[in-house]
JSON list of C-alpha atoms and ligand atoms in Angstrom, two decimals:
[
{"chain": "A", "resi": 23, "resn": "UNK", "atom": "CA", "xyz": [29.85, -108.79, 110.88]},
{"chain": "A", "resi": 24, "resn": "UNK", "atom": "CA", "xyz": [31.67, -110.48, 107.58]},
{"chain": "A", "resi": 25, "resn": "UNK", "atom": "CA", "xyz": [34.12, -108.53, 105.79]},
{"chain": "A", "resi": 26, "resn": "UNK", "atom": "CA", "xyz": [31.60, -107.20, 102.84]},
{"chain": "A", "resi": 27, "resn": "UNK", "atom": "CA", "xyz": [30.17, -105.25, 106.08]},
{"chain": "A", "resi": 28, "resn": "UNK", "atom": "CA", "xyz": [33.62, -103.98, 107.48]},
{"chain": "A", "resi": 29, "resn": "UNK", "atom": "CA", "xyz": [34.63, -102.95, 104.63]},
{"chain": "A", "resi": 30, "resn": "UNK", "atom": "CA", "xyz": [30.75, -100.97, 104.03]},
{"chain": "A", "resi": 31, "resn": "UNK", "atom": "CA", "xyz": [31.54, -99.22, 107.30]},
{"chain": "A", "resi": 32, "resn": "UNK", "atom": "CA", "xyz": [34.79, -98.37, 106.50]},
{"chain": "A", "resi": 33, "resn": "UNK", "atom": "CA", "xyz": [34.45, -97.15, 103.09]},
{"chain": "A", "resi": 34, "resn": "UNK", "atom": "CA", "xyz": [31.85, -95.00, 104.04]},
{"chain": "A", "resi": 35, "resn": "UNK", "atom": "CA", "xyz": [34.02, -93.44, 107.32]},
{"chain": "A", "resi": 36, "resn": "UNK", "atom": "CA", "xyz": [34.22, -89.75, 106.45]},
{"chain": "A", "resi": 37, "resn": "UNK", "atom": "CA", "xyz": [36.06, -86.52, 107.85]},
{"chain": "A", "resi": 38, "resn": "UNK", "atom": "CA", "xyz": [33.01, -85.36, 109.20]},
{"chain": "A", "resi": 39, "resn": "UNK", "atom": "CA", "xyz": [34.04, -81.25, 109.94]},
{"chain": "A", "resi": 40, "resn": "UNK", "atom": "CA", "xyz": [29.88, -80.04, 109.80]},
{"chain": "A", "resi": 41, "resn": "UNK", "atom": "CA", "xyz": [27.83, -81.30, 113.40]},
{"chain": "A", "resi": 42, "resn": "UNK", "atom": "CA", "xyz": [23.95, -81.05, 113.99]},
{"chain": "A", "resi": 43, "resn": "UNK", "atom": "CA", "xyz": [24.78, -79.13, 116.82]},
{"chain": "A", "resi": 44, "resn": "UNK", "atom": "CA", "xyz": [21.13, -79.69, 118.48]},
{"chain": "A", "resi": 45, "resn": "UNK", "atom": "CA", "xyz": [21.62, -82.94, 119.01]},
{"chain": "A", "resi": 46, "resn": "UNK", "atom": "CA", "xyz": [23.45, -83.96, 122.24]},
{"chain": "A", "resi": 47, "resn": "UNK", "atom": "CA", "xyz": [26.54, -87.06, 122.66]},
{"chain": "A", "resi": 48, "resn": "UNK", "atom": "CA", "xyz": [25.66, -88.18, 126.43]},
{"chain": "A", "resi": 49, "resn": "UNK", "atom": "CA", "xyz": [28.92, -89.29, 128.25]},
{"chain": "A", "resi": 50, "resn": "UNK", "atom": "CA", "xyz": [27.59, -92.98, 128.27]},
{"chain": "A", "resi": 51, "resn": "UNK", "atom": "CA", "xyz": [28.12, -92.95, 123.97]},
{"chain": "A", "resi": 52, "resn": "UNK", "atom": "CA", "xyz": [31.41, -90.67, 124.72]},
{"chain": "A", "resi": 53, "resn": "UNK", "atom": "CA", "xyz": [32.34, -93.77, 127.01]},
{"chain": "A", "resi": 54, "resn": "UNK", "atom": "CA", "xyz": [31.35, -96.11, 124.68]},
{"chain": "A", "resi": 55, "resn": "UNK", "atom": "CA", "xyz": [33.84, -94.61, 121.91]},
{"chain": "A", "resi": 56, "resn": "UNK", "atom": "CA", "xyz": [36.78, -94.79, 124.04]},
{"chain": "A", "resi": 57, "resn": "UNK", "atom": "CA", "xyz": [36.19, -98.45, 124.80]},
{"chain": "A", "resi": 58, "resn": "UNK", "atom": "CA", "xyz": [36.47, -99.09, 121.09]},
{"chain": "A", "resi": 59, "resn": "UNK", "atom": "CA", "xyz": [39.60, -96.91, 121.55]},
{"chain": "A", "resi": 60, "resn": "UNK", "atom": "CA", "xyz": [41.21, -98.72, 124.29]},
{"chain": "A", "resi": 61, "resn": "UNK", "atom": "CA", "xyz": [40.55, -102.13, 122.01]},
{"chain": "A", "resi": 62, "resn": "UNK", "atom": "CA", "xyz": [43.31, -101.25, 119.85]},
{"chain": "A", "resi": 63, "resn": "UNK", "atom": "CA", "xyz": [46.95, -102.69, 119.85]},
{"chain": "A", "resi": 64, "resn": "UNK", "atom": "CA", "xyz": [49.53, -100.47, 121.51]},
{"chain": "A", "resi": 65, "resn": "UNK", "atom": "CA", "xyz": [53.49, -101.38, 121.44]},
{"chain": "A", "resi": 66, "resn": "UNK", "atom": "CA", "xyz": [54.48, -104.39, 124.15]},
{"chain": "A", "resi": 67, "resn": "UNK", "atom": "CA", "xyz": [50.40, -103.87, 125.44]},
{"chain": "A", "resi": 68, "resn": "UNK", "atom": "CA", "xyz": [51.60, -100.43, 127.98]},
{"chain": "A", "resi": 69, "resn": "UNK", "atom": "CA", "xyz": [48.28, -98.96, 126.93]},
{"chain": "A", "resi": 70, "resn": "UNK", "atom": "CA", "xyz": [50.06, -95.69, 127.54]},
{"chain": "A", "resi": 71, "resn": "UNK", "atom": "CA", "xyz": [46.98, -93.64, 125.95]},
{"chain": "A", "resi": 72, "resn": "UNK", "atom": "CA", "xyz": [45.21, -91.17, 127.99]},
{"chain": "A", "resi": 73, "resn": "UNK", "atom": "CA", "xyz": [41.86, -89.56, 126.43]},
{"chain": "A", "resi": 74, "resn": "UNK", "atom": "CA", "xyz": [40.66, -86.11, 127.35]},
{"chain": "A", "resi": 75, "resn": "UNK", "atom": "CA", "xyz": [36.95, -85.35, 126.58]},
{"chain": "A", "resi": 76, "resn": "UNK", "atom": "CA", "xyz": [36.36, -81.57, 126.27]},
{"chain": "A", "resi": 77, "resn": "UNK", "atom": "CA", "xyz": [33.12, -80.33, 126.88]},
{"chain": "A", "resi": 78, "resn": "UNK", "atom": "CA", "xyz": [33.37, -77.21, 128.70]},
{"chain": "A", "resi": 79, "resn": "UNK", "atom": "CA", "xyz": [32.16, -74.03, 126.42]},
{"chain": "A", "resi": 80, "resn": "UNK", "atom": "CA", "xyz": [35.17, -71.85, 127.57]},
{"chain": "A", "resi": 81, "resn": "UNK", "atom": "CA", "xyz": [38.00, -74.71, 126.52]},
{"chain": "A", "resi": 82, "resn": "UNK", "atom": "CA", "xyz": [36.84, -75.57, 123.37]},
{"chain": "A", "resi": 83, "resn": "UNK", "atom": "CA", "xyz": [36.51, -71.91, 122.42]},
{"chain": "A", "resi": 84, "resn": "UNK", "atom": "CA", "xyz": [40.49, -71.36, 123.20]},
{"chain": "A", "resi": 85, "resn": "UNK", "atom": "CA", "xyz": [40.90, -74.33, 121.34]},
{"chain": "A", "resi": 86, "resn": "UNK", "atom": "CA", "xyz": [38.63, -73.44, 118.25]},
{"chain": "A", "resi": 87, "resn": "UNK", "atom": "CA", "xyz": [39.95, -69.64, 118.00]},
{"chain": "A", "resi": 88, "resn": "UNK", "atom": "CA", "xyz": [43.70, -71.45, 117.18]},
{"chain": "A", "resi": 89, "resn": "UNK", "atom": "CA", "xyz": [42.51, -74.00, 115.34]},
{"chain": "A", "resi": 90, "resn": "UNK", "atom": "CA", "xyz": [40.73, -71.74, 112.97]},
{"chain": "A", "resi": 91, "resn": "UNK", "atom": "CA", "xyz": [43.81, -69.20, 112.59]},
{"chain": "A", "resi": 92, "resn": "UNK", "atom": "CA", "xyz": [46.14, -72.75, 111.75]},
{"chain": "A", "resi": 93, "resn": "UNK", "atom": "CA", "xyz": [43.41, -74.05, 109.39]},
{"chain": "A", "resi": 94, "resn": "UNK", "atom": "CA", "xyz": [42.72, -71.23, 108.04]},
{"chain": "A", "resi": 95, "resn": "UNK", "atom": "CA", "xyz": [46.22, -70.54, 107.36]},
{"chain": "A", "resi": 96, "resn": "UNK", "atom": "CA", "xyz": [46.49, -73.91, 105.79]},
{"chain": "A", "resi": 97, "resn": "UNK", "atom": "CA", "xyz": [44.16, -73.39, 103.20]},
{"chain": "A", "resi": 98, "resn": "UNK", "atom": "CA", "xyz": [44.92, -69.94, 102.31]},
{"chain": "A", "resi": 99, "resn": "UNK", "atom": "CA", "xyz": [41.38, -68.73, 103.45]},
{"chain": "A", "resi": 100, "resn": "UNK", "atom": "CA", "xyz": [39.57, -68.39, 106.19]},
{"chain": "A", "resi": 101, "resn": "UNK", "atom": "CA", "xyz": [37.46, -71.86, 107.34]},
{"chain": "A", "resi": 102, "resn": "UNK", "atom": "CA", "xyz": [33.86, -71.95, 106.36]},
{"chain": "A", "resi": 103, "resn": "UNK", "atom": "CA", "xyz": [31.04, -74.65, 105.88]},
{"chain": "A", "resi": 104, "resn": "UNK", "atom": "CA", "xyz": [32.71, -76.12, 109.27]},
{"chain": "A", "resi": 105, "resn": "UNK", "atom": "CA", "xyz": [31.43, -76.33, 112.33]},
{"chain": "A", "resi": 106, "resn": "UNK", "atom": "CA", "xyz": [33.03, -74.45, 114.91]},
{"chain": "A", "resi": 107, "resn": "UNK", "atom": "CA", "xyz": [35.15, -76.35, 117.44]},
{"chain": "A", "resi": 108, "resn": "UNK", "atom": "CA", "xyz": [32.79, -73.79, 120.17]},
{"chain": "A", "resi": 109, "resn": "UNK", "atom": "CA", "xyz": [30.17, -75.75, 119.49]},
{"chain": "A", "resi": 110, "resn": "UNK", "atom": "CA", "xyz": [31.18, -79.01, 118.82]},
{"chain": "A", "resi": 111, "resn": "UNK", "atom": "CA", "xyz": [29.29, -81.23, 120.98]},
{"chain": "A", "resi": 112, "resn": "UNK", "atom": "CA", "xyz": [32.65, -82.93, 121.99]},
{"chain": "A", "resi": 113, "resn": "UNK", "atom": "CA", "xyz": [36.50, -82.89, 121.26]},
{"chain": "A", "resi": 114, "resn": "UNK", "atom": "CA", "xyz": [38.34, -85.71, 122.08]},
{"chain": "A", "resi": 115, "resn": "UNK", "atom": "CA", "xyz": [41.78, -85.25, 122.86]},
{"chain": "A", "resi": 116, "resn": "UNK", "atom": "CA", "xyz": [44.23, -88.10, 122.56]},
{"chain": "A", "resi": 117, "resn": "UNK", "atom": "CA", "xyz": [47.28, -87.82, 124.45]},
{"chain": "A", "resi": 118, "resn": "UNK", "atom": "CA", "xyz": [50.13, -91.15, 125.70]},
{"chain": "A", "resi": 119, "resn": "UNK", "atom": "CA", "xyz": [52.00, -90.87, 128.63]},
{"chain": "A", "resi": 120, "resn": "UNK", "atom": "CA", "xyz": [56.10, -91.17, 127.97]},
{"chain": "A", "resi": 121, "resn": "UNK", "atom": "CA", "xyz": [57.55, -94.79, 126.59]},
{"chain": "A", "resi": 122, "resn": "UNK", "atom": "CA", "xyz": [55.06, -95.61, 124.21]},
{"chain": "A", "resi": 123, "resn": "UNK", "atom": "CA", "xyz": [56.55, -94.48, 121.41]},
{"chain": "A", "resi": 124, "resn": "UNK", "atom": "CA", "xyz": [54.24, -92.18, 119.38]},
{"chain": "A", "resi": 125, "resn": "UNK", "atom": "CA", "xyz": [52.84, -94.65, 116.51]},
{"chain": "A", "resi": 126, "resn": "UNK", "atom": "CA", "xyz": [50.79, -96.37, 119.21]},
{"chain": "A", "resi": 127, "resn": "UNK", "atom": "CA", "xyz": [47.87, -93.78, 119.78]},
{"chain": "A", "resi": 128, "resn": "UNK", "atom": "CA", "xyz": [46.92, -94.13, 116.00]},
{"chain": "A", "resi": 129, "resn": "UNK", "atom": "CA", "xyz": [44.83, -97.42, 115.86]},
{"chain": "A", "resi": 130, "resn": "UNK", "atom": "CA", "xyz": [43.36, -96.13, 118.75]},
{"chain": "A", "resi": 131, "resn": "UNK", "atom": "CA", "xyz": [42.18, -93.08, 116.84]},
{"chain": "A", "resi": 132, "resn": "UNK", "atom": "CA", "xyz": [40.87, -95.47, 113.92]},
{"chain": "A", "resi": 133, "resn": "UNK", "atom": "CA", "xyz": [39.10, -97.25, 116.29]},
{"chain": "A", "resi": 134, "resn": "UNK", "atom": "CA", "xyz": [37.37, -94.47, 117.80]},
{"chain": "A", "resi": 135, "resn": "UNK", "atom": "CA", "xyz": [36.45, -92.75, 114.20]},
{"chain": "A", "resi": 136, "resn": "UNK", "atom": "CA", "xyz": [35.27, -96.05, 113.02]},
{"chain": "A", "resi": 137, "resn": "UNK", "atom": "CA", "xyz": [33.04, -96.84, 116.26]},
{"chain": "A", "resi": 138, "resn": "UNK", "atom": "CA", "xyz": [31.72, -93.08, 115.88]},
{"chain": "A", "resi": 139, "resn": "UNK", "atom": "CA", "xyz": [30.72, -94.04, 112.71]},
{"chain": "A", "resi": 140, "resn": "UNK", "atom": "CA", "xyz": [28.86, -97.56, 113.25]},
{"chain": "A", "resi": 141, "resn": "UNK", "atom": "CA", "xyz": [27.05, -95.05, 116.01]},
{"chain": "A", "resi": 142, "resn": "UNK", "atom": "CA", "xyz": [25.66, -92.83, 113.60]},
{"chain": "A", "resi": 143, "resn": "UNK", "atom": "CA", "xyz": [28.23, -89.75, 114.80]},
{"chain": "A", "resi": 144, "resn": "UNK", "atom": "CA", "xyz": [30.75, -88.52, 112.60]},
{"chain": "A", "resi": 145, "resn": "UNK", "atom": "CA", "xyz": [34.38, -87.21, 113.38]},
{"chain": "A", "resi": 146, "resn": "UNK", "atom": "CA", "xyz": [37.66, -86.14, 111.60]},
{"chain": "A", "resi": 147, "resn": "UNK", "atom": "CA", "xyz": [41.09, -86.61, 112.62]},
{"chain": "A", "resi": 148, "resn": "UNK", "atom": "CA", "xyz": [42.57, -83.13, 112.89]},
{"chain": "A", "resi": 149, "resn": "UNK", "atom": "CA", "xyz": [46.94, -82.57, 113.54]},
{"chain": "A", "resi": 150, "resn": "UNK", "atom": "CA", "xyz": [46.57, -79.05, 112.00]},
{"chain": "A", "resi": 151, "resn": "UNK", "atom": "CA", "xyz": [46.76, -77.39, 115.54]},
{"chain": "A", "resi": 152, "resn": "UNK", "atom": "CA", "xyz": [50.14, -79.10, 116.27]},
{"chain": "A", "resi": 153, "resn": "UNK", "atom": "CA", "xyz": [51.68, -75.57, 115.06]},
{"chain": "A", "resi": 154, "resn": "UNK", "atom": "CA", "xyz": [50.35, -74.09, 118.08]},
{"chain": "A", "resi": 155, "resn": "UNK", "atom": "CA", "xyz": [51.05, -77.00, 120.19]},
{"chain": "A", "resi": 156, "resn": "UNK", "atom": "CA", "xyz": [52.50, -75.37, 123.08]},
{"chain": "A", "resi": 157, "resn": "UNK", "atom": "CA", "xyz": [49.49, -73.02, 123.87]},
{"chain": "A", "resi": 158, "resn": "UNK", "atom": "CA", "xyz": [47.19, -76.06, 123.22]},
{"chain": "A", "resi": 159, "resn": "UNK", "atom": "CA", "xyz": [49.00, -77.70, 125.76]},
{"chain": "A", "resi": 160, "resn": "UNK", "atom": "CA", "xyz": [49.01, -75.31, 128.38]},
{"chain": "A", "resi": 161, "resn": "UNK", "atom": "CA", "xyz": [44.94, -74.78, 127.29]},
{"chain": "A", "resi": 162, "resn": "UNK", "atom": "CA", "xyz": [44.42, -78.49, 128.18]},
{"chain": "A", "resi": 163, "resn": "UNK", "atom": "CA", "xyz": [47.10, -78.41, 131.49]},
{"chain": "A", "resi": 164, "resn": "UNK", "atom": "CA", "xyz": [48.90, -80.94, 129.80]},
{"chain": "A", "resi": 165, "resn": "UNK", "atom": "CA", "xyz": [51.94, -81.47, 132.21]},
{"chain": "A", "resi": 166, "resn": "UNK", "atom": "CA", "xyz": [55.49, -81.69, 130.38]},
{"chain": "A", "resi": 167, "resn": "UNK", "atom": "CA", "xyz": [56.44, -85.30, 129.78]},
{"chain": "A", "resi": 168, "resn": "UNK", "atom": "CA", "xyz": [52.81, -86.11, 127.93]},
{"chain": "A", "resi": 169, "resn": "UNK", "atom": "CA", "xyz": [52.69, -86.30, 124.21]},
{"chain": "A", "resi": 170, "resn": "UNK", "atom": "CA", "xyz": [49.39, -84.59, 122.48]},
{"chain": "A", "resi": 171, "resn": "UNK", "atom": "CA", "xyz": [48.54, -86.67, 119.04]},
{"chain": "A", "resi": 172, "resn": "UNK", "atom": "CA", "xyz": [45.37, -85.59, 117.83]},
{"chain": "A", "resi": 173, "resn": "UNK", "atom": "CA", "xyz": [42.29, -83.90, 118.02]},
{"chain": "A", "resi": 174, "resn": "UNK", "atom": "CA", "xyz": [39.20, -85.45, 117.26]},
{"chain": "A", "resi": 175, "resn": "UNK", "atom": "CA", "xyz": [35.69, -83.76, 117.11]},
{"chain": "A", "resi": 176, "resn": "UNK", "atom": "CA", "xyz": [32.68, -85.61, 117.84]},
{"chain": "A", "resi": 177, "resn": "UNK", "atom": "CA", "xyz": [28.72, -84.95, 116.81]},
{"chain": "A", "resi": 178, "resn": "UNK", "atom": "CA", "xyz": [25.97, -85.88, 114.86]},
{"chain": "A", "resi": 179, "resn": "UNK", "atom": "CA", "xyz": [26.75, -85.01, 111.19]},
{"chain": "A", "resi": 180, "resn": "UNK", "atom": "CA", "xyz": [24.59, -82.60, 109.36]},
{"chain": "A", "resi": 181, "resn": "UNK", "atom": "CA", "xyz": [23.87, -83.95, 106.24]},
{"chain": "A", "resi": 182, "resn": "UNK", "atom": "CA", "xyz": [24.69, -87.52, 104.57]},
{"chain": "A", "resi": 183, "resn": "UNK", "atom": "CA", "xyz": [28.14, -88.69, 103.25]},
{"chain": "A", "resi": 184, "resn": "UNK", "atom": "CA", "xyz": [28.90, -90.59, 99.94]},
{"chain": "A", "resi": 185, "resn": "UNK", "atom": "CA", "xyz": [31.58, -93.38, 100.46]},
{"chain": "A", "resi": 186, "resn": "UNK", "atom": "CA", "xyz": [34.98, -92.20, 100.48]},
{"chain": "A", "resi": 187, "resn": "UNK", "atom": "CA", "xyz": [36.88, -91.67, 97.41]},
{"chain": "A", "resi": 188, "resn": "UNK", "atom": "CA", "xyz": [40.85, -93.72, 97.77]},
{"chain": "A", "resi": 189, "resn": "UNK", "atom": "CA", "xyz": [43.32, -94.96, 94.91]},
{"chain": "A", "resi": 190, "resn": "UNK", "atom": "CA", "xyz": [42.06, -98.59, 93.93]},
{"chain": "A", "resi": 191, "resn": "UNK", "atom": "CA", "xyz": [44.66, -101.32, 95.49]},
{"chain": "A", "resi": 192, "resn": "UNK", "atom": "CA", "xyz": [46.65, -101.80, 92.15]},
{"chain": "A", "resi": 193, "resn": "UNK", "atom": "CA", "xyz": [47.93, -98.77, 92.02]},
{"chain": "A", "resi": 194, "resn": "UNK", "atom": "CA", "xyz": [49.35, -98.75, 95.31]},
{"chain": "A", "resi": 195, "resn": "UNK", "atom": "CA", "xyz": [50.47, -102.53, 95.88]},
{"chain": "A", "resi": 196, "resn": "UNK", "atom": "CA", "xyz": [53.30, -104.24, 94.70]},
{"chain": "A", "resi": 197, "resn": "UNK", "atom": "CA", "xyz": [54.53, -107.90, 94.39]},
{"chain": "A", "resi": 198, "resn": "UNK", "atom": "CA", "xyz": [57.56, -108.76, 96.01]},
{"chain": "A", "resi": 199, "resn": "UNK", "atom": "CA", "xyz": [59.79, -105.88, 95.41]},
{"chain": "A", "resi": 200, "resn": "UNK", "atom": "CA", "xyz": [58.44, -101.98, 94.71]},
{"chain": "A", "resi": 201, "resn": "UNK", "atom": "CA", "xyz": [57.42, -101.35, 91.64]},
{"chain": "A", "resi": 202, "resn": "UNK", "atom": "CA", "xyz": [56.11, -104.85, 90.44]},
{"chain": "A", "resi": 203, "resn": "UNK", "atom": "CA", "xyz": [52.81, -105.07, 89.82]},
{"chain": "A", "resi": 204, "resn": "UNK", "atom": "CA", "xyz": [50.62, -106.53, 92.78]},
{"chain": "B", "resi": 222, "resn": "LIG", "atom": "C1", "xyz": [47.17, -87.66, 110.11]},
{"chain": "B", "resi": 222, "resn": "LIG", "atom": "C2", "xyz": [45.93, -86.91, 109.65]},
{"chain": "B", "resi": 222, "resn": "LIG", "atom": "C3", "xyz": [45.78, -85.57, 109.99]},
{"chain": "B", "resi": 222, "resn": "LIG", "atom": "C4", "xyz": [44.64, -84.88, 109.59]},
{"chain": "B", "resi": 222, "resn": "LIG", "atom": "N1", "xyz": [44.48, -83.57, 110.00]},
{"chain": "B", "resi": 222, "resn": "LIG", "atom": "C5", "xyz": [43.36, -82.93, 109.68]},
{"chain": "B", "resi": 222, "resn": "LIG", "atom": "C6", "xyz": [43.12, -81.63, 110.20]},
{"chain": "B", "resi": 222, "resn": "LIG", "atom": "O1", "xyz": [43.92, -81.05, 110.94]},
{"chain": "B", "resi": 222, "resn": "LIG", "atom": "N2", "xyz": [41.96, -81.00, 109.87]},
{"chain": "B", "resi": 222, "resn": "LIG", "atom": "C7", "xyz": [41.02, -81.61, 109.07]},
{"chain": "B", "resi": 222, "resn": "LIG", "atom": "O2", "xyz": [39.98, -81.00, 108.81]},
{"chain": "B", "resi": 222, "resn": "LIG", "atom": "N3", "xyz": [41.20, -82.86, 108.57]},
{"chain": "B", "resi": 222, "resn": "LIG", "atom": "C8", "xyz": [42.33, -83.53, 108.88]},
{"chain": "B", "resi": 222, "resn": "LIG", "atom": "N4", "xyz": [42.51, -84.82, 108.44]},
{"chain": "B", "resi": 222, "resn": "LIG", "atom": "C9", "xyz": [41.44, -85.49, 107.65]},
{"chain": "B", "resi": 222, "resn": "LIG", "atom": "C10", "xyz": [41.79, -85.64, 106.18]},
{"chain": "B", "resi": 222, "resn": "LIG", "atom": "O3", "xyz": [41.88, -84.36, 105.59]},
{"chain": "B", "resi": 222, "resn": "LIG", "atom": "C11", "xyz": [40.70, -86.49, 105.48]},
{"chain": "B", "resi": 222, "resn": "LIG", "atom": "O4", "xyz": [40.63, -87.75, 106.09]},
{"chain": "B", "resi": 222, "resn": "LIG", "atom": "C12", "xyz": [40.99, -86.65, 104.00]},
{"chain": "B", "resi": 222, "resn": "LIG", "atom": "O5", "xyz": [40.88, -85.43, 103.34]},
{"chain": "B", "resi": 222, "resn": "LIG", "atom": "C13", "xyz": [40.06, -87.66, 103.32]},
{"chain": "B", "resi": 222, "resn": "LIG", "atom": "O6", "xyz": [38.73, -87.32, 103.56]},
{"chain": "B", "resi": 222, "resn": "LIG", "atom": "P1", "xyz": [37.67, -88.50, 103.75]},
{"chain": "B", "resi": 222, "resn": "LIG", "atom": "O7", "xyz": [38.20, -89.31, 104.91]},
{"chain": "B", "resi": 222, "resn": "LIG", "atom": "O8", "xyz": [36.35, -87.85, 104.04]},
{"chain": "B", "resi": 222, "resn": "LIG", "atom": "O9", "xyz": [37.64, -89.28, 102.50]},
{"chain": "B", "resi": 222, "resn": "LIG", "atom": "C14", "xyz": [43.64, -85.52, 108.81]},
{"chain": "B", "resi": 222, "resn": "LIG", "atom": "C15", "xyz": [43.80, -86.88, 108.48]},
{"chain": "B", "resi": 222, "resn": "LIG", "atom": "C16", "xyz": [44.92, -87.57, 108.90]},
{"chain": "B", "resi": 222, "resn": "LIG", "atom": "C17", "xyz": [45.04, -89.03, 108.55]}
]
């Protein structure tokens, strides 16, 4: 892979919210995804991540009823044209043990939404259920001294994505000091 085709992959990474629910993710591609994971950089190499896959119908249900009431409470509106987190194939929950420091578990989350998308699957970061933290927490049996990051669903997407719309780099780069022009 040259950089033309990292940066094709990349550009075309989308918050995937709507799953082809029909379509399975066997463990061995669930596996596969946390490898890319675990081949990120992490503060002095401690590798303090920990990954919990949630499959089980009656867990991702607790999860998806607060999720909805946060996100929907976000946007002002109730969520529609998602897929419910009930029947997600797969949420991925990524959690670090203490001494880490927090900023660690996030190129492992890029990892893991960029190898979902070079396998076909598509994903979105979600943080919007951190409001209810406590009760996702005690959903998951998270015990006290472990940090909860993100939540990350996982499925086929249902339709096709365009490539992702950012600010070009000169707008958003500077030369030297802030404010001159890259
Ligand atoms: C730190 C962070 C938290 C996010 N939290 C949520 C979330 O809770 N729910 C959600 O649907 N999307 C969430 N997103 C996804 C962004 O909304 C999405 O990446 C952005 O709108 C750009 O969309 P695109 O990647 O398809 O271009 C989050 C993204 C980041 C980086």
């Amino acid at each position: 892979m040259d950089l033309t085709d990292l940066h094709e992959l990349q550009s075309r990474q989308r918050a995937v919210r709507t799953f082809d629910t029909s379509v399975p993710v066997p463990d061995e591609l669930v596996e596969q995804l946390l490898r890319s994971a675990t081949f990120a950089p992490t503060g002095g190499n401690r590798q303090l991540w920990r990954f919990i896959v949630v499959r089980e119908s009656s867990v991702k249900s607790q999860l998806a009823t607060l999720y909805e009431e946060e996100a929907a409470r976000y946007l002002g509106r109730p969520v529609e044209g998602q897929t419910s987190w009930r029947d997600v194939p797969v949420l991925i929950v990524f959690c670090s043990e203490p001494g880490g420091g927090g900023s660690s578990i996030f190129p492992a989350v890029q990892n893991l939404l960029l190898a979902a998308h070079a396998a076909g699957l598509g994903s979105v970061l979600t943080t919007l259920w951190k409001a209810r933290e406590q009760e996702v927490r005690s959903i998951l049996n998270v015990p006290a001294d472990i940090e909860v990051h993100a939540i990350v669903p996982v499925g086929y997407p249902q339709r096709k994505y365009g490539r992702n719309k950012r600010r070009p780099v000169a707008e958003v780069a500077y030369r030297d000091r802030y404010g001159t022009p890259w």
